[in-house]
Amino acid sequence: SVVQELRRNGTLSYEMSLIRDIRDREFKIFTDAGRVMRPLFVVEKEFKKPNRGNLVLNKTHIQRLSADKDIDTSR
């Protein structure tokens, strides 16, 4: 979907929660501070993509995780 592509290419921040509420026919975006984030691993399903069926995790992702570990959160 368009929203997934925007999230994956970095246009929409990973810190935002995006919820599609089918019953109320609403698309909800939450950006409040302290929002809990869960890890998300994306597996490419599109047949024509070279990484189809594989977890696409690269060195940049690991470096980001390492940098987050070094952030002082005691304040």
Short mmCIF file of C-alpha atoms in Angstrom, two decimals:
data_model
loop_
_atom_site.label_atom_id
_atom_site.label_comp_id
_atom_site.label_asym_id
_atom_site.label_seq_id
_atom_site.Cartn_x
_atom_site.Cartn_y
_atom_site.Cartn_z
CA SER A 1 0.00 0.00 0.00
CA VAL A 2 1.00 3.63 -0.31
CA VAL A 3 1.21 4.06 3.46
CA GLN A 4 3.57 1.06 3.78
CA GLU A 5 5.85 2.48 1.10
CA LEU A 6 5.90 5.90 2.78
CA ARG A 7 6.82 4.24 6.08
CA ARG A 8 9.50 2.02 4.53
CA ASN A 9 11.20 4.78 2.56
CA GLY A 10 11.34 7.04 5.64
CA THR A 11 8.80 9.67 4.61
CA LEU A 12 6.64 8.73 7.61
CA SER A 13 8.61 8.50 10.85
CA TYR A 14 9.03 5.11 12.49
CA GLU A 15 7.98 6.81 15.75
CA MET A 16 4.41 7.30 14.49
CA SER A 17 1.65 4.77 15.05
CA LEU A 18 -0.65 4.33 12.08
CA ILE A 19 -3.97 2.56 12.56
CA ARG A 20 -6.67 1.83 10.00
CA ASP A 21 -10.02 1.59 11.76
CA ILE A 22 -12.31 -0.23 9.36
CA ARG A 23 -15.41 -0.03 11.56
CA ASP A 24 -15.27 3.76 11.92
CA ARG A 25 -13.82 4.24 8.42
CA GLU A 26 -10.93 6.26 9.85
CA PHE A 27 -7.18 6.32 9.49
CA LYS A 28 -5.61 7.30 12.81
CA ILE A 29 -2.12 8.74 13.29
CA PHE A 30 -0.62 8.88 16.78
CA THR A 31 2.55 10.87 17.51
CA ASP A 32 2.39 11.41 21.27
CA ALA A 33 5.60 11.34 23.32
CA GLY A 34 6.55 8.15 25.11
CA ARG A 35 4.81 5.97 22.55
CA VAL A 36 5.96 2.35 22.80
CA MET A 37 7.50 1.02 19.61
CA ARG A 38 7.71 -2.63 18.70
CA PRO A 39 10.38 -4.14 16.48
CA LEU A 40 9.22 -4.68 12.93
CA PHE A 41 10.85 -6.94 10.39
CA VAL A 42 9.71 -6.63 6.79
CA VAL A 43 9.76 -9.64 4.48
CA GLU A 44 9.51 -8.73 0.80
CA LYS A 45 6.57 -10.54 -0.83
CA GLU A 46 6.47 -8.96 -4.28
CA PHE A 47 7.38 -11.61 -6.87
CA LYS A 48 9.57 -9.38 -9.05
CA LYS A 49 11.76 -8.05 -6.22
CA PRO A 50 15.20 -9.69 -5.90
CA ASN A 51 14.85 -10.21 -2.14
CA ARG A 52 11.44 -11.88 -2.35
CA GLY A 53 10.77 -14.08 0.68
CA ASN A 54 13.86 -12.90 2.57
CA LEU A 55 14.30 -10.70 5.59
CA VAL A 56 16.00 -7.54 4.41
CA LEU A 57 18.19 -6.48 7.31
CA ASN A 58 21.41 -4.68 6.52
CA LYS A 59 24.40 -3.15 8.29
CA THR A 60 22.74 0.28 8.44
CA HIS A 61 19.88 -1.16 10.49
CA ILE A 62 22.33 -2.73 12.94
CA GLN A 63 24.26 0.55 13.25
CA ARG A 64 21.03 2.40 14.07
CA LEU A 65 20.25 -0.13 16.79
CA SER A 66 23.75 0.28 18.24
CA ALA A 67 23.42 4.08 18.22
CA ASP A 68 20.07 3.87 20.03
CA LYS A 69 21.66 1.73 22.73
CA ASP A 70 24.16 4.53 23.49
CA ILE A 71 21.51 7.24 24.05
CA ASP A 72 21.28 8.46 27.66
CA THR A 73 17.66 7.98 28.68
CA SER A 74 18.13 8.65 32.41
CA ARG A 75 16.94 12.27 32.21
#
